XYZ file of C-alpha atoms in Angstrom:
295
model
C 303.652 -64.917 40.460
C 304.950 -61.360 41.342
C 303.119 -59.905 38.601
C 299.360 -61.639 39.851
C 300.211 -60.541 43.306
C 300.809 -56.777 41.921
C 297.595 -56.835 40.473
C 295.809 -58.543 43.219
C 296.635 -55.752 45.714
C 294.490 -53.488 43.176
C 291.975 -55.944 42.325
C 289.623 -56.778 45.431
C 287.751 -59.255 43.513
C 290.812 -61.273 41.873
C 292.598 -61.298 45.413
C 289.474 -63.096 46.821
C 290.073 -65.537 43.741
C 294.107 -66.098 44.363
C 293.612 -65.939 48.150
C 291.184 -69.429 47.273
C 293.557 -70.590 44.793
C 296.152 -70.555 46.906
C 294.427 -72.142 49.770
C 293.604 -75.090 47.191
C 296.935 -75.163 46.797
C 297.990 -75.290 49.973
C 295.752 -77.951 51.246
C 296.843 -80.108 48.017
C 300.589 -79.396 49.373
C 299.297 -80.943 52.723
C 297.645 -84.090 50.993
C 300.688 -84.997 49.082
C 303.196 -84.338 51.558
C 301.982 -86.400 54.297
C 299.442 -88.995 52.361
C 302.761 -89.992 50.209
C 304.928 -90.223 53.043
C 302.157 -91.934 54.711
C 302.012 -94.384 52.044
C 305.929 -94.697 51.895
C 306.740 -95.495 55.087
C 303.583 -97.471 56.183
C 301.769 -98.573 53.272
C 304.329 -100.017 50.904
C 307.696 -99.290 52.773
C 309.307 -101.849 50.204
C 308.246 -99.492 47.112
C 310.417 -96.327 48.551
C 312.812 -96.458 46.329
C 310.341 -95.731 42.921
C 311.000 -92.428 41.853
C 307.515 -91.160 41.518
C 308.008 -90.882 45.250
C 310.025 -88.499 45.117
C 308.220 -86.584 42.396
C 305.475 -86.632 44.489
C 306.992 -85.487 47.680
C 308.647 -82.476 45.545
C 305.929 -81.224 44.511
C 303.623 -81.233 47.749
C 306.818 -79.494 49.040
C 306.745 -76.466 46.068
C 302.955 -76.130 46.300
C 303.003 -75.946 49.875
C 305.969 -73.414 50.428
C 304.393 -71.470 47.531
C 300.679 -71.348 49.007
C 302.281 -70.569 52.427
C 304.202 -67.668 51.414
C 300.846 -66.433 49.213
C 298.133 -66.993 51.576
C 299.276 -64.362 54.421
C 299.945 -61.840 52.029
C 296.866 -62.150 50.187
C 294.912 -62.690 53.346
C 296.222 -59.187 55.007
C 296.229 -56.998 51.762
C 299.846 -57.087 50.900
C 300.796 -55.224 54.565
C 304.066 -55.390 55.728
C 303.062 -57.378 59.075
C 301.256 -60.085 56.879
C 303.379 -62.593 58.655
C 303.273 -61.114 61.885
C 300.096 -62.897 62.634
C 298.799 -66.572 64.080
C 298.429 -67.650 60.209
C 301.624 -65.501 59.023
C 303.765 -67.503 62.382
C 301.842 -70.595 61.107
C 303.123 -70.331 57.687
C 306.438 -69.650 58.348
C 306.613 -73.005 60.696
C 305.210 -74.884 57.771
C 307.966 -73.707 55.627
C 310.663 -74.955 58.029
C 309.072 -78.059 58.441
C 309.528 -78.493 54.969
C 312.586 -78.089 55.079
C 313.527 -80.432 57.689
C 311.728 -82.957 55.504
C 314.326 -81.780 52.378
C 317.152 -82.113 54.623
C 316.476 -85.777 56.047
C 314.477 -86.506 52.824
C 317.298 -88.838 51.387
C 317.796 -90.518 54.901
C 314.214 -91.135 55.152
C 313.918 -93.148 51.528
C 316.669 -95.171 51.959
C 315.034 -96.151 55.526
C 311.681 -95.454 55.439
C 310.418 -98.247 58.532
C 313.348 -97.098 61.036
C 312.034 -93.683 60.281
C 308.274 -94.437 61.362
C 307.932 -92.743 64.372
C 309.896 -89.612 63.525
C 307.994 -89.063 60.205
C 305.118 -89.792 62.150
C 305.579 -86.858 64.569
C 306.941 -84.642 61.539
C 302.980 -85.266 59.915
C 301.261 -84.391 63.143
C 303.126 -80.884 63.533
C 302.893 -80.174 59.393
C 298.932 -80.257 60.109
C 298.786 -78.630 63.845
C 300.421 -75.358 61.644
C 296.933 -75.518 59.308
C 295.027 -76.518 62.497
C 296.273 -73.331 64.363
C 295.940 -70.991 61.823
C 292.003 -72.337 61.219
C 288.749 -70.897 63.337
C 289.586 -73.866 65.131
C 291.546 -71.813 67.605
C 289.362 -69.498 69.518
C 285.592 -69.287 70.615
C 283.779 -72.024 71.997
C 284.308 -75.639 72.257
C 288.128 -74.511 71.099
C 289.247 -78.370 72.066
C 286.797 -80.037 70.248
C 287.303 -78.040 66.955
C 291.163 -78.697 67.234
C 290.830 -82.519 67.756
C 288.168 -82.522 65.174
C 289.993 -80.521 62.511
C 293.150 -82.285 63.226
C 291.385 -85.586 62.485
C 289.998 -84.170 59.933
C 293.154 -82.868 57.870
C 295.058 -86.301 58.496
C 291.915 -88.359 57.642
C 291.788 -86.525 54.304
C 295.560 -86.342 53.360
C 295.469 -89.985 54.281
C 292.664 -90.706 51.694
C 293.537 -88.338 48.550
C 297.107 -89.113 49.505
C 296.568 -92.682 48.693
C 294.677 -92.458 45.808
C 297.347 -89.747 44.552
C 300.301 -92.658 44.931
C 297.569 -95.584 43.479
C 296.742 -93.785 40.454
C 301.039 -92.302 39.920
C 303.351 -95.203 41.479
C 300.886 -98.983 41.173
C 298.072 -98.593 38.684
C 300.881 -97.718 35.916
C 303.542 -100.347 36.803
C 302.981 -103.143 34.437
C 303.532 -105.351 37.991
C 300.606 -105.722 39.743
C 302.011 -107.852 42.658
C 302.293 -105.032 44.921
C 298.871 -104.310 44.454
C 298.216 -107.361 46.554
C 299.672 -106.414 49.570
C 298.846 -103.003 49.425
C 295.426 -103.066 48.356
C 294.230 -104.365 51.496
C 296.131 -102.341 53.773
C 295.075 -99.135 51.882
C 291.175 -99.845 51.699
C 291.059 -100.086 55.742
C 293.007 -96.680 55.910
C 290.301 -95.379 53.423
C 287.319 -96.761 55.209
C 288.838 -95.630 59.041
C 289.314 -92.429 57.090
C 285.778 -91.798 55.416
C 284.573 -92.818 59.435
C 286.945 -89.792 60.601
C 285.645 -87.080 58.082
C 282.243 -87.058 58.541
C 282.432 -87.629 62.605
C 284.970 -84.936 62.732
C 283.539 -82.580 60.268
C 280.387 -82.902 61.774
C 281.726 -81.766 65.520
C 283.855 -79.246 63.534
C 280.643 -77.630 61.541
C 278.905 -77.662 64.802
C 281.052 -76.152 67.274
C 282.294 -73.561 64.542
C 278.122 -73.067 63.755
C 276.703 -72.668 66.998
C 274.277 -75.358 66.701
C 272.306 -77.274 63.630
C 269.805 -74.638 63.114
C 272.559 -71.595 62.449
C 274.455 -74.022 60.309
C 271.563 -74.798 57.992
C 270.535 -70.796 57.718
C 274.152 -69.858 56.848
C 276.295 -69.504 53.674
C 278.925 -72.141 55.616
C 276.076 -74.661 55.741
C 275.815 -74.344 52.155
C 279.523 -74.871 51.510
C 279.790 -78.280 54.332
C 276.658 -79.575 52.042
C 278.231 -79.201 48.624
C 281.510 -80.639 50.583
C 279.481 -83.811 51.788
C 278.050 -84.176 48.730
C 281.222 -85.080 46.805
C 282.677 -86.704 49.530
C 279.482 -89.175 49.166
C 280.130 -88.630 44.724
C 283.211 -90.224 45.718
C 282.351 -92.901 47.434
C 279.729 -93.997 45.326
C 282.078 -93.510 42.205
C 284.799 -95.975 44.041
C 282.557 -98.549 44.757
C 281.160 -98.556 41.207
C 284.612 -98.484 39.814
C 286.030 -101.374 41.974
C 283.206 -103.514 41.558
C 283.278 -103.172 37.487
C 286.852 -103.837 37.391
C 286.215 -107.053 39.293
C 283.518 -107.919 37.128
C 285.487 -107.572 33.836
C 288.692 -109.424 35.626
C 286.426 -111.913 36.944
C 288.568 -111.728 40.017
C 288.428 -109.247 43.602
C 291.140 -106.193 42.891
C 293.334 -107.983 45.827
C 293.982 -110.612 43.407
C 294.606 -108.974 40.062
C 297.860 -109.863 38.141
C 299.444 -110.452 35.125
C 296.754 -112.983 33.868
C 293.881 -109.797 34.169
C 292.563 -108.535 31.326
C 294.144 -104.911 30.528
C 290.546 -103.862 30.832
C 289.871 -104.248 34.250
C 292.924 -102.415 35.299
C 291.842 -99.867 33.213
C 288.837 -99.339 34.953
C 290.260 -99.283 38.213
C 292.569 -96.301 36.994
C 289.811 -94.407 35.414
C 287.610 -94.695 38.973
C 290.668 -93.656 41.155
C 291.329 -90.700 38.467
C 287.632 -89.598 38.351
C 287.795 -90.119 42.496
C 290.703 -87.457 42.304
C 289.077 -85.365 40.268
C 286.188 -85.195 43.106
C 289.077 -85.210 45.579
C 289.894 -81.263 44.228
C 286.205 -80.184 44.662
C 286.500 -81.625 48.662
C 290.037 -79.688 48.634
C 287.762 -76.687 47.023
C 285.031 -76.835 48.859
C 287.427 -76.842 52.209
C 288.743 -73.856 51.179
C 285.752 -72.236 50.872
C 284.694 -73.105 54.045
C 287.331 -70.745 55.303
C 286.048 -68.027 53.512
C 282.478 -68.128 54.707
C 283.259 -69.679 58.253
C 281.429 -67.586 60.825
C 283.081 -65.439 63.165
């Protein structure tokens, strides 16, 4: 990593390209730090204990501590105040955050509803520190781009977070009772969450804009539209994949057990891991957004 970010402070071009990567990164940290602890503790509190948890929650951790380090240096040309800044102070709060996760991290699994609230509160600030390093602070309409963006970070971490822990803890398990119960429970997070990102973003692209008519002449117009269109992709991708899986089990995915055929599992993995695959363009296309926002 030392050597990239050597030759990044000599190569405009391939510091625009880490500076994005890194970003990516850092908004994939968000999604699977607080969609998998989302999941944990309110989803399927009673599947806490399955290691891919923890996996999970490791990783988010590296790749956001990682990104957040990169990102301000990157961003500010290698200077020595790269921190110094509202996205360097940002950064370094997100770091300690996630830290206070590592420290109450074993606490947390082995009582993940008593922990609820706390965890709760511990989400909200982990995405206030992207929120107030965004162009949602300043300008105009500065309160409705921070709600907006806020609902817009948790809405996605809560969705790609999910299908993250679907596709890596229940699609794999060769019991498909918790499916059941969590099914259900995730689907009306999903939907209240597809409802949240294109209200929100659509405020958010507005405010940051100026209006509709500067946000369809402008090179962040182009980037929302690409956004929306996978964020439809993906949509239209689940729905095809959950129906077909019900059609080869003969049965709704609520009710799918032991007595399924293999094959309609099997679909329902391959349409949450194409959905994630989409989920990576939104995560890219959100990054890009920052780059061309106006200013």
């Amino acid at each position: 990593m030392t050597a990239l970010l050597t030759l990044a402070e000599t190569e405009p071009g391939l510091q625009t390209v880490l500076l994005g990567t890194a970003r990516v990164a850092s908004y994939l940290g968000l999604v699977l730090l607080v969609g998998t602890s989302f999941f944990m503790t309110w989803l399927w509190p009673e599947g806490r204990t399955v290691r891919t948890f923890s996996r999970l929650l490791v990783a988010g951790a590296v790749l956001t501590v990682t990104a957040s380090l990169a990102v301000p240096l990157l961003a500010h040309g290698f200077a020595r105040d790269s921190f110094g800044g509202r996205e360097g102070a940002c950064a370094l709060a997100r770091i300690g955050l996630v830290a206070l996760a590592g420290a109450f991290g074993s606490d947390v699994v082995r009582s993940a509803r008593s922990w609820r609230v706390p965890i709760t509160l511990w989400q909200l600030a982990l995405v206030q520190t992207y929120v107030l390093a965004s162009n949602a602070v300043g300008g105009p309409w500065e309160v409705v781009k921070v709600v907006a963006t806020t609902g817009h970070l948790v809405a996605t971490a809560a969705w790609l977070g999910g299908l993250v822990t679907l596709a890596s803890v229940l699609v794999p398990s060769t019991d498909l009772k918790p499916l059941h119960a969590v099914l259900p429970r995730f689907s009306l997070v999903a939907i209240v969450s597809v409802v949240t990102l294109f209200v929100s973003g659509t405020l958010h692209a507005l405010a940051v804009a100026g209006g509709v008519r500067p946000l369809l002449r402008t090179d962040y117009g182009v980037a929302l539209g690409l956004k929306v269109l996978v964020v439809v992709l993906m949509l239209l991708l689940g729905d095809r994949g959950r129906r077909y899986a019900e059609q080869v089990g003969r049965r709704k995915l609520t009710e799918l057990d032991d007595s399924a055929p293999p094959e309609s599992v099997q679909a329902f993995a391959v349409a949450i891991g194409a959905e994630l695959a989409l989920g990576l363009g939104v995560l890219a296309a959100t990054a890009a957004l920052v780059h061309v926002a106006p200013t």
